PDB file of C-alpha atoms in Angstrom:
ATOM      1  CA  MET A  25       5.978  -9.506   8.576  1.00 48.00           C
ATOM      2  CA  ILE A  26       8.260  -8.893   5.598  1.00 54.00           C
ATOM      3  CA  PHE A  27      11.735  -7.546   6.297  1.00 54.00           C
ATOM      4  CA  CYS A  28      12.690  -4.800   3.897  1.00 59.00           C
ATOM      5  CA  PRO A  29      16.361  -3.801   4.069  1.00 70.00           C
ATOM      6  CA  GLU A  30      17.181  -0.117   4.059  1.00 88.00           C
ATOM      7  CA  MET A  31      18.087   1.171   0.632  1.00 94.00           C
ATOM      8  CA  HIS A  32      20.957   3.629   0.340  1.00 97.00           C
ATOM      9  CA  ARG A  33      21.922   6.129  -2.342  1.00 98.00           C
ATOM     10  CA  ALA A  34      25.462   5.400  -3.453  1.00 98.00           C
ATOM     11  CA  TYR A  35      27.199   7.769  -5.852  1.00 99.00           C
ATOM     12  CA  ILE A  36      29.988   6.029  -7.750  1.00 99.00           C
ATOM     13  CA  GLY A  37      32.645   7.568  -9.962  1.00 98.00           C
ATOM     14  CA  LEU A  38      33.934   5.533 -12.907  1.00 98.00           C
ATOM     15  CA  GLY A  39      37.146   6.064 -14.838  1.00 95.00           C
ATOM     16  CA  SER A  40      39.166   4.129 -17.399  1.00 96.00           C
ATOM     17  CA  ASN A  41      42.004   4.730 -19.823  1.00 94.00           C
ATOM     18  CA  ILE A  42      42.608   1.171 -21.033  1.00 93.00           C
ATOM     19  CA  GLU A  43      39.904   0.206 -23.557  1.00 94.00           C
ATOM     20  CA  PRO A  44      37.711   2.695 -21.706  1.00 94.00           C
ATOM     21  CA  GLU A  45      34.504   2.357 -23.714  1.00 94.00           C
ATOM     22  CA  GLN A  46      34.415  -1.400 -23.152  1.00 95.00           C
ATOM     23  CA  HIS A  47      35.334  -1.176 -19.465  1.00 96.00           C
ATOM     24  CA  LEU A  48      32.893   1.613 -18.583  1.00 97.00           C
ATOM     25  CA  ARG A  49      30.021  -0.335 -20.140  1.00 96.00           C
ATOM     26  CA  ALA A  50      31.074  -3.536 -18.373  1.00 97.00           C
ATOM     27  CA  ALA A  51      31.368  -1.719 -15.041  1.00 97.00           C
ATOM     28  CA  VAL A  52      27.844  -0.290 -15.315  1.00 97.00           C
ATOM     29  CA  LEU A  53      26.489  -3.775 -16.037  1.00 97.00           C
ATOM     30  CA  GLU A  54      28.312  -5.114 -12.966  1.00 97.00           C
ATOM     31  CA  LEU A  55      27.066  -2.248 -10.792  1.00 98.00           C
ATOM     32  CA  ALA A  56      23.501  -3.075 -11.831  1.00 97.00           C
ATOM     33  CA  LYS A  57      23.932  -6.424 -10.050  1.00 97.00           C
ATOM     34  CA  LEU A  58      24.434  -4.570  -6.738  1.00 98.00           C
ATOM     35  CA  GLY A  59      21.100  -2.740  -6.753  1.00 97.00           C
ATOM     36  CA  ASP A  60      19.035  -0.427  -8.909  1.00 97.00           C
ATOM     37  CA  ILE A  61      20.826   2.055 -11.124  1.00 97.00           C
ATOM     38  CA  GLU A  62      18.786   5.250 -11.025  1.00 97.00           C
ATOM     39  CA  ARG A  63      20.948   7.399 -13.271  1.00 97.00           C
ATOM     40  CA  VAL A  64      24.115   7.297 -15.336  1.00 97.00           C
ATOM     41  CA  SER A  65      25.882  10.499 -16.363  1.00 96.00           C
ATOM     42  CA  ARG A  66      27.217  11.312 -19.766  1.00 94.00           C
ATOM     43  CA  VAL A  67      30.830  10.320 -20.396  1.00 94.00           C
ATOM     44  CA  TYR A  68      33.620  12.893 -20.145  1.00 92.00           C
ATOM     45  CA  GLU A  69      37.185  12.825 -21.381  1.00 91.00           C
ATOM     46  CA  SER A  70      39.997  14.104 -19.157  1.00 89.00           C
ATOM     47  CA  LYS A  71      43.780  14.131 -19.096  1.00 86.00           C
ATOM     48  CA  ALA A  72      45.499  11.514 -16.929  1.00 85.00           C
ATOM     49  CA  VAL A  73      46.556  12.892 -13.545  1.00 80.00           C
ATOM     50  CA  GLY A  74      50.220  12.521 -12.656  1.00 75.00           C
ATOM     51  CA  ASP A  75      51.425  11.049 -15.956  1.00 75.00           C
ATOM     52  CA  PRO A  76      50.870  13.120 -19.112  1.00 76.00           C
ATOM     53  CA  ASP A  77      52.168  10.273 -21.311  1.00 81.00           C
ATOM     54  CA  GLN A  78      49.173   8.080 -20.491  1.00 86.00           C
ATOM     55  CA  PRO A  79      46.085   7.943 -22.687  1.00 92.00           C
ATOM     56  CA  ASP A  80      43.217  10.236 -21.700  1.00 91.00           C
ATOM     57  CA  PHE A  81      40.597   8.927 -19.302  1.00 92.00           C
ATOM     58  CA  LEU A  82      36.885   8.512 -19.874  1.00 95.00           C
ATOM     59  CA  ASN A  83      34.884   9.315 -16.735  1.00 95.00           C
ATOM     60  CA  ALA A  84      31.264   8.955 -15.681  1.00 97.00           C
ATOM     61  CA  ALA A  85      29.141   8.692 -12.540  1.00 98.00           C
ATOM     62  CA  VAL A  86      26.338   6.398 -11.437  1.00 98.00           C
ATOM     63  CA  LEU A  87      23.615   6.817  -8.823  1.00 98.00           C
ATOM     64  CA  LEU A  88      22.919   3.363  -7.387  1.00 98.00           C
ATOM     65  CA  ARG A  89      20.217   2.358  -4.894  1.00 98.00           C
ATOM     66  CA  THR A  90      21.591  -0.531  -2.868  1.00 98.00           C
ATOM     67  CA  ASP A  91      20.993  -2.361   0.395  1.00 97.00           C
ATOM     68  CA  GLN A  92      24.735  -2.849   0.906  1.00 97.00           C
ATOM     69  CA  THR A  93      26.564  -1.066   3.718  1.00 95.00           C
ATOM     70  CA  VAL A  94      29.460   1.285   2.946  1.00 95.00           C
ATOM     71  CA  GLU A  95      31.967  -1.448   3.773  1.00 94.00           C
ATOM     72  CA  GLU A  96      30.159  -4.076   1.691  1.00 96.00           C
ATOM     73  CA  LEU A  97      29.874  -1.720  -1.258  1.00 97.00           C
ATOM     74  CA  CYS A  98      33.563  -0.757  -1.132  1.00 95.00           C
ATOM     75  CA  GLU A  99      34.446  -4.457  -1.202  1.00 95.00           C
ATOM     76  CA  SER A 100      32.024  -5.060  -4.095  1.00 98.00           C
ATOM     77  CA  LEU A 101      33.618  -2.205  -6.060  1.00 97.00           C
ATOM     78  CA  ARG A 102      37.094  -3.726  -5.532  1.00 95.00           C
ATOM     79  CA  GLN A 103      35.777  -7.096  -6.714  1.00 96.00           C
ATOM     80  CA  ILE A 104      34.335  -5.535  -9.871  1.00 97.00           C
ATOM     81  CA  GLU A 105      37.640  -3.770 -10.539  1.00 93.00           C
ATOM     82  CA  SER A 106      39.460  -7.087 -10.164  1.00 91.00           C
ATOM     83  CA  THR A 107      36.975  -8.892 -12.408  1.00 94.00           C
ATOM     84  CA  LEU A 108      37.546  -6.241 -15.087  1.00 93.00           C
ATOM     85  CA  GLY A 109      41.332  -6.643 -14.928  1.00 83.00           C
ATOM     86  CA  ARG A 110      42.349  -3.781 -12.640  1.00 85.00           C
ATOM     87  CA  VAL A 111      45.850  -4.271 -11.282  1.00 79.00           C
ATOM     88  CA  ARG A 112      46.884  -1.954  -8.450  1.00 77.00           C
ATOM     89  CA  ASP A 113      50.504  -0.828  -8.626  1.00 72.00           C
ATOM     90  CA  PRO A 114      51.673   0.205  -5.139  1.00 73.00           C
ATOM     91  CA  GLU A 115      54.616   2.018  -6.754  1.00 74.00           C
ATOM     92  CA  ASN A 116      52.420   4.121  -9.069  1.00 69.00           C
ATOM     93  CA  LYS A 117      48.984   5.127  -7.806  1.00 73.00           C
ATOM     94  CA  ASN A 118      48.432   7.058 -11.062  1.00 70.00           C
ATOM     95  CA  ALA A 119      49.045   4.064 -13.332  1.00 74.00           C
ATOM     96  CA  ALA A 120      46.805   3.404 -16.328  1.00 80.00           C
ATOM     97  CA  ARG A 121      43.796   1.282 -15.435  1.00 88.00           C
ATOM     98  CA  THR A 122      41.070  -0.793 -16.991  1.00 91.00           C
ATOM     99  CA  ILE A 123      38.567   0.552 -14.475  1.00 95.00           C
ATOM    100  CA  ASP A 124      38.537   2.718 -11.382  1.00 94.00           C
ATOM    101  CA  LEU A 125      35.400   2.677  -9.232  1.00 97.00           C
ATOM    102  CA  ASP A 126      35.231   5.166  -6.381  1.00 96.00           C
ATOM    103  CA  LEU A 127      32.469   5.497  -3.825  1.00 98.00           C
ATOM    104  CA  LEU A 128      32.064   9.277  -3.855  1.00 98.00           C
ATOM    105  CA  LEU A 129      29.005   9.742  -1.637  1.00 98.00           C
ATOM    106  CA  PHE A 130      26.836   7.398   0.414  1.00 98.00           C
ATOM    107  CA  ASP A 131      23.569   8.998   1.499  1.00 97.00           C
ATOM    108  CA  GLU A 132      24.551  11.988   3.660  1.00 97.00           C
ATOM    109  CA  THR A 133      27.292   9.977   5.385  1.00 96.00           C
ATOM    110  CA  VAL A 134      30.580  11.566   6.455  1.00 97.00           C
ATOM    111  CA  LEU A 135      33.227   9.045   7.481  1.00 95.00           C
ATOM    112  CA  SER A 136      36.795   7.870   7.101  1.00 93.00           C
ATOM    113  CA  LEU A 137      37.572   4.268   6.279  1.00 85.00           C
ATOM    114  CA  GLU A 138      41.004   2.681   6.045  1.00 80.00           C
ATOM    115  CA  HIS A 139      41.788   3.935   2.532  1.00 81.00           C
ATOM    116  CA  ARG A 140      38.740   6.041   1.707  1.00 85.00           C
ATOM    117  CA  ARG A 141      37.055   9.201   2.876  1.00 95.00           C
ATOM    118  CA  ILE A 142      33.364   9.808   2.242  1.00 97.00           C
ATOM    119  CA  PRO A 143      32.499  12.251   0.785  1.00 98.00           C
ATOM    120  CA  ASP A 144      35.456  11.748  -1.522  1.00 97.00           C
ATOM    121  CA  PRO A 145      37.636  14.898  -1.392  1.00 97.00           C
ATOM    122  CA  ASP A 146      38.064  14.749  -5.194  1.00 95.00           C
ATOM    123  CA  ILE A 147      34.475  15.968  -5.566  1.00 97.00           C
ATOM    124  CA  LEU A 148      35.803  19.398  -4.604  1.00 96.00           C
ATOM    125  CA  ARG A 149      39.115  19.121  -6.496  1.00 93.00           C
ATOM    126  CA  ARG A 150      38.536  17.375  -9.812  1.00 92.00           C
ATOM    127  CA  ALA A 151      36.124  18.375 -12.573  1.00 91.00           C
ATOM    128  CA  PHE A 152      36.161  14.829 -13.971  1.00 92.00           C
ATOM    129  CA  VAL A 153      34.560  13.768 -10.667  1.00 95.00           C
ATOM    130  CA  ALA A 154      32.300  16.754  -9.925  1.00 96.00           C
ATOM    131  CA  VAL A 155      30.732  17.320 -13.341  1.00 94.00           C
ATOM    132  CA  PRO A 156      29.497  13.760 -14.062  1.00 96.00           C
ATOM    133  CA  LEU A 157      28.410  13.474 -10.416  1.00 98.00           C
ATOM    134  CA  SER A 158      26.292  16.610 -10.745  1.00 97.00           C
ATOM    135  CA  GLU A 159      24.433  15.050 -13.678  1.00 96.00           C
ATOM    136  CA  VAL A 160      23.118  12.114 -11.654  1.00 97.00           C
ATOM    137  CA  ASP A 161      21.703  14.238  -8.804  1.00 98.00           C
ATOM    138  CA  PRO A 162      22.258  17.987  -9.278  1.00 98.00           C
ATOM    139  CA  GLU A 163      20.250  19.027  -6.199  1.00 98.00           C
ATOM    140  CA  PHE A 164      21.974  16.650  -3.751  1.00 98.00           C
ATOM    141  CA  VAL A 165      23.614  18.727  -1.002  1.00 98.00           C
ATOM    142  CA  HIS A 166      27.238  17.905  -0.206  1.00 98.00           C
ATOM    143  CA  PRO A 167      27.141  16.964   3.498  1.00 97.00           C
ATOM    144  CA  GLU A 168      30.270  18.947   4.359  1.00 97.00           C
ATOM    145  CA  THR A 169      30.042  22.105   2.238  1.00 97.00           C
ATOM    146  CA  GLY A 170      26.282  22.652   2.087  1.00 97.00           C
ATOM    147  CA  GLN A 171      26.554  23.243  -1.688  1.00 98.00           C
ATOM    148  CA  THR A 172      24.527  21.322  -4.227  1.00 98.00           C
ATOM    149  CA  LEU A 173      26.449  19.083  -6.604  1.00 98.00           C
ATOM    150  CA  GLN A 174      25.398  21.418  -9.422  1.00 97.00           C
ATOM    151  CA  MET A 175      26.914  24.410  -7.625  1.00 96.00           C
ATOM    152  CA  ILE A 176      30.192  22.533  -7.151  1.00 96.00           C
ATOM    153  CA  ALA A 177      30.285  21.480 -10.816  1.00 94.00           C
ATOM    154  CA  ASP A 178      29.398  24.975 -12.045  1.00 91.00           C
ATOM    155  CA  GLN A 179      32.270  26.419 -10.053  1.00 90.00           C
ATOM    156  CA  MET A 180      34.688  23.916 -11.627  1.00 85.00           C
ATOM    157  CA  ILE A 181      33.402  24.651 -15.133  1.00 80.00           C
ATOM    158  CA  GLU A 182      33.697  28.379 -14.471  1.00 68.00           C
ATOM    159  CA  GLU A 183      37.329  27.881 -13.443  1.00 66.00           C
ATOM    160  CA  ARG A 184      37.909  25.994 -16.724  1.00 58.00           C
ATOM    161  CA  PHE A 185      39.183  22.691 -15.422  1.00 58.00           C
ATOM    162  CA  GLY A 186      40.245  20.505 -18.371  1.00 60.00           C
ATOM    163  CA  LEU A 187      37.258  18.367 -19.229  1.00 63.00           C
ATOM    164  CA  ASN A 188      35.496  17.545 -22.486  1.00 64.00           C
ATOM    165  CA  LEU A 189      32.221  15.781 -23.133  1.00 60.00           C
ATOM    166  CA  SER A 190      32.948  12.545 -24.982  1.00 61.00           C
ATOM    167  CA  SER A 191      30.482  12.213 -27.833  1.00 52.00           C
ATOM    168  CA  SER A 192      31.739   8.727 -28.599  1.00 52.00           C
ATOM    169  CA  LEU A 193      30.031   6.945 -25.737  1.00 55.00           C
ATOM    170  CA  LEU A 194      26.682   6.843 -24.049  1.00 54.00           C
ATOM    171  CA  ILE A 195      26.066   4.178 -21.437  1.00 59.00           C
ATOM    172  CA  ASP A 196      22.580   2.702 -21.354  1.00 58.00           C
ATOM    173  CA  VAL A 197      21.232   0.604 -18.520  1.00 53.00           C
TER     174      VAL A 197
END
């Protein structure tokens, strides 16, 4: 008998405003080591939250099939951030960063971990999270609101949240 671990759908948000093109590409390559990347969104440009003097961010989303648990995946994401030079500043949570990897959704799971809530509340608050996320699985139903990711993104676009498609970068897997 062959044991086949359960595969999960993990939806990961990516953001960078320090050499963002290089770091987004590197992050996608690292994520590919954790499972099978099914889809990668286009890249969007957004203003930095909390510090208007920072460079703009580039944001994207990835749909990853993985056999890791939520806890294992969160740890793997932190390790990738560290590998790519992310330094967490406890005094400034909005500091510039080489890479930010957030587990946004994990299957239909709803849970609270020590420093993370799944689904990530920013899906409903930030266009730079919702719009790329909707590109990787538009028909996925948010487990708390009952709305599809496309519906959530459309509502954000309709309300004209500041977000621009970045034509400078496409990430291939």
